[in-house]
């Protein structure tokens, strides 16, 4: 079963705009990760944030984590057509190695 | 670093047949995972190996599914007596003992007719 939910399920924006995706989860975690998946392909790791961190940056990506609300957000700034993909949050539960994924957000960047 | 590879990339089989998929992880990674993904959903965990030991199995992994990782290198996932509900993308990932990030292969898309 899925750990949590992602919001929105689909997002369509113009190139150059910022895109924000949210993820909620249910149990205590060790870390939370974001992955990108282009249509019909494997997943690519984007960024990891540990449970004791509140914010992390990587290039045009910014991730926040609020463990009190059990939620995370992924911000992609200055979006490009190549950012069109599905984005998944995944949680690593304390003491476990497996990842538990959300249902994903389908992001479309319009030129 | 050649990445995680999976073979075959696509498999079409008839209901009731057995299928086997192979995953070759990144060479220095000792952890290997199998996930299943259906259309419009996120991946769901199936099983996890550390070296050759299978340390965790999901309840999704019915007795028709078996996974092996002989010698702690490549892994195989076998599905016996396939059913239409087994149609999905089967993803393999690997990670090193130093980090939590998982590196995914391109997946094997199974279609059961």
Short mmCIF file of C-alpha atoms in Angstrom, two decimals:
data_model
loop_
_atom_site.label_atom_id
_atom_site.label_comp_id
_atom_site.label_asym_id
_atom_site.label_seq_id
_atom_site.Cartn_x
_atom_site.Cartn_y
_atom_site.Cartn_z
CA UNK A 1 0.00 0.00 0.00
CA UNK A 2 1.12 3.58 -0.59
CA UNK A 3 2.64 5.49 2.31
CA UNK A 4 1.03 8.77 1.50
CA UNK A 5 -0.44 11.11 -0.99
CA UNK A 6 0.92 13.62 -3.44
CA UNK A 7 -0.77 16.79 -4.40
CA UNK A 8 -1.62 17.80 -7.04
CA UNK A 9 -1.96 14.60 -9.08
CA UNK A 10 -1.30 16.62 -12.23
CA UNK A 11 0.20 20.06 -12.81
CA UNK A 12 0.55 21.99 -16.08
CA UNK A 13 2.53 25.23 -16.20
CA UNK A 14 4.34 27.46 -18.67
CA UNK A 15 8.05 27.19 -19.23
CA UNK A 16 9.92 29.48 -16.89
CA UNK A 17 7.35 29.29 -14.11
CA UNK A 18 7.95 27.57 -10.78
CA UNK A 19 6.36 24.21 -9.98
CA UNK A 20 5.48 23.09 -6.45
CA UNK A 21 4.49 19.56 -5.51
CA UNK A 22 3.47 18.36 -2.08
CA UNK A 23 3.74 15.00 -0.38
CA UNK A 24 2.19 13.75 2.84
CA UNK A 25 3.08 10.56 4.67
CA UNK A 26 1.80 8.59 7.62
CA UNK A 27 4.58 7.15 9.78
CA UNK A 28 7.87 8.27 11.31
CA UNK A 29 10.64 8.35 8.76
CA UNK A 30 14.41 8.24 8.57
CA UNK A 31 14.53 10.26 5.35
CA UNK A 32 12.39 11.36 2.43
CA UNK A 33 13.50 11.27 -1.18
CA UNK A 34 12.18 12.68 -4.45
CA UNK A 35 12.47 10.83 -7.75
CA UNK A 36 11.64 11.74 -11.35
CA UNK A 37 10.29 9.32 -13.92
CA UNK A 38 10.03 10.07 -17.60
CA UNK A 39 7.25 8.25 -19.40
CA UNK A 40 7.78 4.49 -19.36
CA UNK A 41 11.31 4.74 -17.98
CA UNK A 42 13.09 4.03 -14.70
CA UNK A 43 13.24 6.44 -11.80
CA UNK A 44 16.00 8.98 -11.31
CA UNK A 45 16.98 10.07 -7.81
CA UNK A 46 16.73 13.84 -7.37
CA UNK A 47 17.28 14.72 -3.73
CA UNK A 48 17.22 13.25 -0.22
CA UNK A 49 16.31 15.09 2.98
CA UNK A 50 16.89 13.53 6.38
CA UNK A 51 14.33 13.64 9.16
CA UNK A 52 16.43 16.15 11.13
CA UNK A 53 16.69 18.56 8.18
CA UNK A 54 14.08 21.18 7.29
CA UNK A 55 15.22 22.40 3.89
CA UNK A 56 17.63 21.31 1.18
CA UNK A 57 18.67 22.72 -2.17
CA UNK A 58 20.12 21.14 -5.29
CA UNK A 59 20.43 23.31 -8.37
CA UNK A 60 16.90 24.41 -9.32
CA UNK A 61 15.36 22.09 -6.73
CA UNK A 62 14.31 23.04 -3.23
CA UNK A 63 12.85 20.50 -0.82
CA UNK A 64 11.27 21.21 2.54
CA UNK A 65 10.31 18.75 5.24
CA UNK A 66 7.91 19.31 8.14
CA UNK A 67 7.98 16.20 10.33
CA UNK A 68 5.34 17.61 12.69
CA UNK A 69 2.88 17.75 9.79
CA UNK A 70 4.36 14.68 8.07
CA UNK A 71 4.66 16.58 4.81
CA UNK A 72 7.24 17.63 2.25
CA UNK A 73 7.28 19.90 -0.76
CA UNK A 74 9.40 19.97 -3.90
CA UNK A 75 9.89 23.27 -5.69
CA UNK A 76 11.34 23.36 -9.20
CA UNK A 77 12.30 26.90 -10.17
CA UNK A 78 12.52 28.30 -13.70
CA UNK A 79 10.96 25.20 -15.23
CA UNK A 80 12.07 23.83 -18.59
CA UNK A 81 10.35 21.58 -21.12
CA UNK A 82 12.77 18.81 -20.11
CA UNK A 83 11.29 18.86 -16.58
CA UNK A 84 8.11 17.27 -17.96
CA UNK A 85 7.86 13.98 -16.05
CA UNK A 86 6.20 12.30 -13.10
CA UNK A 87 7.62 13.15 -9.69
CA UNK A 88 7.41 10.78 -6.75
CA UNK A 89 8.17 11.22 -3.10
CA UNK A 90 9.45 8.15 -1.27
CA UNK A 91 9.94 7.60 2.43
CA UNK A 92 12.43 5.40 4.19
CA UNK A 93 10.88 4.23 7.46
CA UNK A 94 13.02 3.94 10.58
CA UNK A 95 14.93 0.68 10.60
CA UNK A 96 13.96 -0.36 7.08
CA UNK A 97 15.77 -0.16 3.77
CA UNK A 98 12.80 -0.25 1.43
CA UNK A 99 11.24 2.90 0.01
CA UNK A 100 7.51 3.55 0.17
CA UNK A 101 6.33 5.70 -2.72
CA UNK A 102 3.46 8.09 -3.18
CA UNK A 103 1.26 8.03 -6.26
CA UNK A 104 3.17 10.81 -7.95
CA UNK A 105 2.53 14.17 -9.57
CA UNK A 106 2.47 14.38 -13.37
CA UNK A 107 4.15 17.64 -14.33
CA UNK A 108 3.77 19.10 -17.81
CA UNK A 109 5.82 22.11 -18.87
CA UNK A 110 4.31 23.93 -21.84
CA UNK A 111 6.72 25.77 -24.16
CA UNK B 1 29.56 3.35 -13.58
CA UNK B 2 27.37 1.52 -16.07
CA UNK B 3 24.17 1.90 -14.06
CA UNK B 4 21.55 -0.71 -13.25
CA UNK B 5 20.55 -2.88 -16.19
CA UNK B 6 17.48 -5.06 -16.60
CA UNK B 7 16.63 -7.72 -19.14
CA UNK B 8 14.45 -8.15 -21.00
CA UNK B 9 13.00 -4.67 -21.38
CA UNK B 10 9.68 -6.02 -22.57
CA UNK B 11 8.05 -9.41 -22.13
CA UNK B 12 4.71 -10.57 -23.50
CA UNK B 13 3.54 -13.92 -22.21
CA UNK B 14 0.39 -15.96 -22.11
CA UNK B 15 -1.47 -16.55 -18.88
CA UNK B 16 -0.14 -19.57 -17.07
CA UNK B 17 3.40 -19.33 -18.43
CA UNK B 18 6.48 -18.75 -16.26
CA UNK B 19 8.70 -15.71 -16.78
CA UNK B 20 12.09 -14.72 -15.40
CA UNK B 21 13.63 -11.27 -15.28
CA UNK B 22 17.23 -10.37 -14.63
CA UNK B 23 18.75 -7.36 -12.89
CA UNK B 24 22.43 -6.38 -12.86
CA UNK B 25 23.07 -3.77 -10.17
CA UNK B 26 25.82 -1.19 -10.02
CA UNK B 27 28.89 -3.30 -9.34
CA UNK B 28 29.90 -1.95 -5.94
CA UNK B 29 26.34 -1.88 -4.55
CA UNK B 30 25.56 -4.61 -2.03
CA UNK B 31 21.84 -3.83 -1.70
CA UNK B 32 19.31 -4.76 -4.36
CA UNK B 33 15.57 -4.13 -4.48
CA UNK B 34 12.65 -5.20 -6.65
CA UNK B 35 9.56 -3.03 -7.08
CA UNK B 36 6.41 -3.35 -9.16
CA UNK B 37 4.66 -0.40 -10.76
CA UNK B 38 1.26 -0.38 -12.39
CA UNK B 39 -0.02 2.38 -14.66
CA UNK B 40 -0.58 5.66 -12.88
CA UNK B 41 0.76 4.41 -9.55
CA UNK B 42 4.01 4.74 -7.67
CA UNK B 43 6.34 1.74 -7.36
CA UNK B 44 5.47 -0.83 -4.71
CA UNK B 45 8.18 -2.71 -2.85
CA UNK B 46 8.47 -6.44 -3.50
CA UNK B 47 11.73 -7.65 -1.95
CA UNK B 48 15.20 -6.61 -0.80
CA UNK B 49 18.61 -8.31 -0.76
CA UNK B 50 21.74 -7.40 1.12
CA UNK B 51 24.52 -9.28 -0.65
CA UNK B 52 23.01 -12.73 -1.27
CA UNK B 53 20.62 -12.67 1.69
CA UNK B 54 16.95 -11.90 1.03
CA UNK B 55 16.14 -9.78 4.08
CA UNK B 56 12.61 -8.58 3.41
CA UNK B 57 9.65 -9.69 1.33
CA UNK B 58 6.39 -7.85 0.78
CA UNK B 59 3.05 -9.54 1.25
CA UNK B 60 2.58 -8.64 -2.43
CA UNK B 61 5.12 -11.35 -3.22
CA UNK B 62 2.82 -14.34 -3.41
CA UNK B 63 4.13 -17.91 -3.55
CA UNK B 64 4.14 -17.64 -7.36
CA UNK B 65 6.97 -15.11 -7.10
CA UNK B 66 10.53 -15.99 -6.21
CA UNK B 67 13.67 -13.90 -6.25
CA UNK B 68 17.29 -14.90 -5.95
CA UNK B 69 20.63 -13.17 -5.81
CA UNK B 70 23.29 -15.86 -6.06
CA UNK B 71 26.77 -14.74 -5.02
CA UNK B 72 25.44 -11.30 -4.21
CA UNK B 73 25.75 -10.01 -7.78
CA UNK B 74 22.90 -10.11 -10.31
CA UNK B 75 19.36 -11.01 -9.27
CA UNK B 76 16.51 -12.84 -10.92
CA UNK B 77 12.78 -12.50 -10.32
CA UNK B 78 10.62 -15.40 -11.45
CA UNK B 79 6.86 -15.40 -11.74
CA UNK B 80 5.24 -18.80 -12.10
CA UNK B 81 1.80 -19.40 -13.62
CA UNK B 82 1.41 -15.78 -14.64
CA UNK B 83 -1.95 -14.07 -14.28
CA UNK B 84 -3.29 -10.98 -16.06
CA UNK B 85 -2.97 -9.08 -12.81
CA UNK B 86 0.79 -9.57 -12.97
CA UNK B 87 0.97 -7.17 -15.92
CA UNK B 88 3.12 -4.29 -14.70
CA UNK B 89 6.53 -2.68 -14.89
CA UNK B 90 9.05 -4.53 -12.74
CA UNK B 91 11.78 -2.23 -11.49
CA UNK B 92 15.10 -3.15 -9.96
CA UNK B 93 17.20 -0.76 -7.90
CA UNK B 94 20.49 -0.94 -6.05
CA UNK B 95 22.21 1.04 -3.35
CA UNK B 96 25.47 1.00 -1.45
CA UNK B 97 25.79 0.45 2.27
CA UNK B 98 26.97 4.10 2.54
CA UNK B 99 23.79 5.77 1.38
CA UNK B 100 20.03 5.62 1.24
CA UNK B 101 19.68 6.73 -2.40
CA UNK B 102 18.49 3.99 -4.70
CA UNK B 103 19.51 3.79 -8.35
CA UNK B 104 16.88 2.33 -10.63
CA UNK B 105 17.16 0.34 -13.81
CA UNK B 106 14.94 1.00 -16.84
CA UNK B 107 12.47 -1.71 -15.83
CA UNK B 108 10.96 -4.76 -17.48
CA UNK B 109 7.45 -4.26 -18.79
CA UNK B 110 5.43 -7.47 -18.49
CA UNK B 111 2.21 -7.97 -20.41
CA UNK B 112 0.20 -11.11 -19.67
CA UNK B 113 -2.38 -11.93 -22.35
#
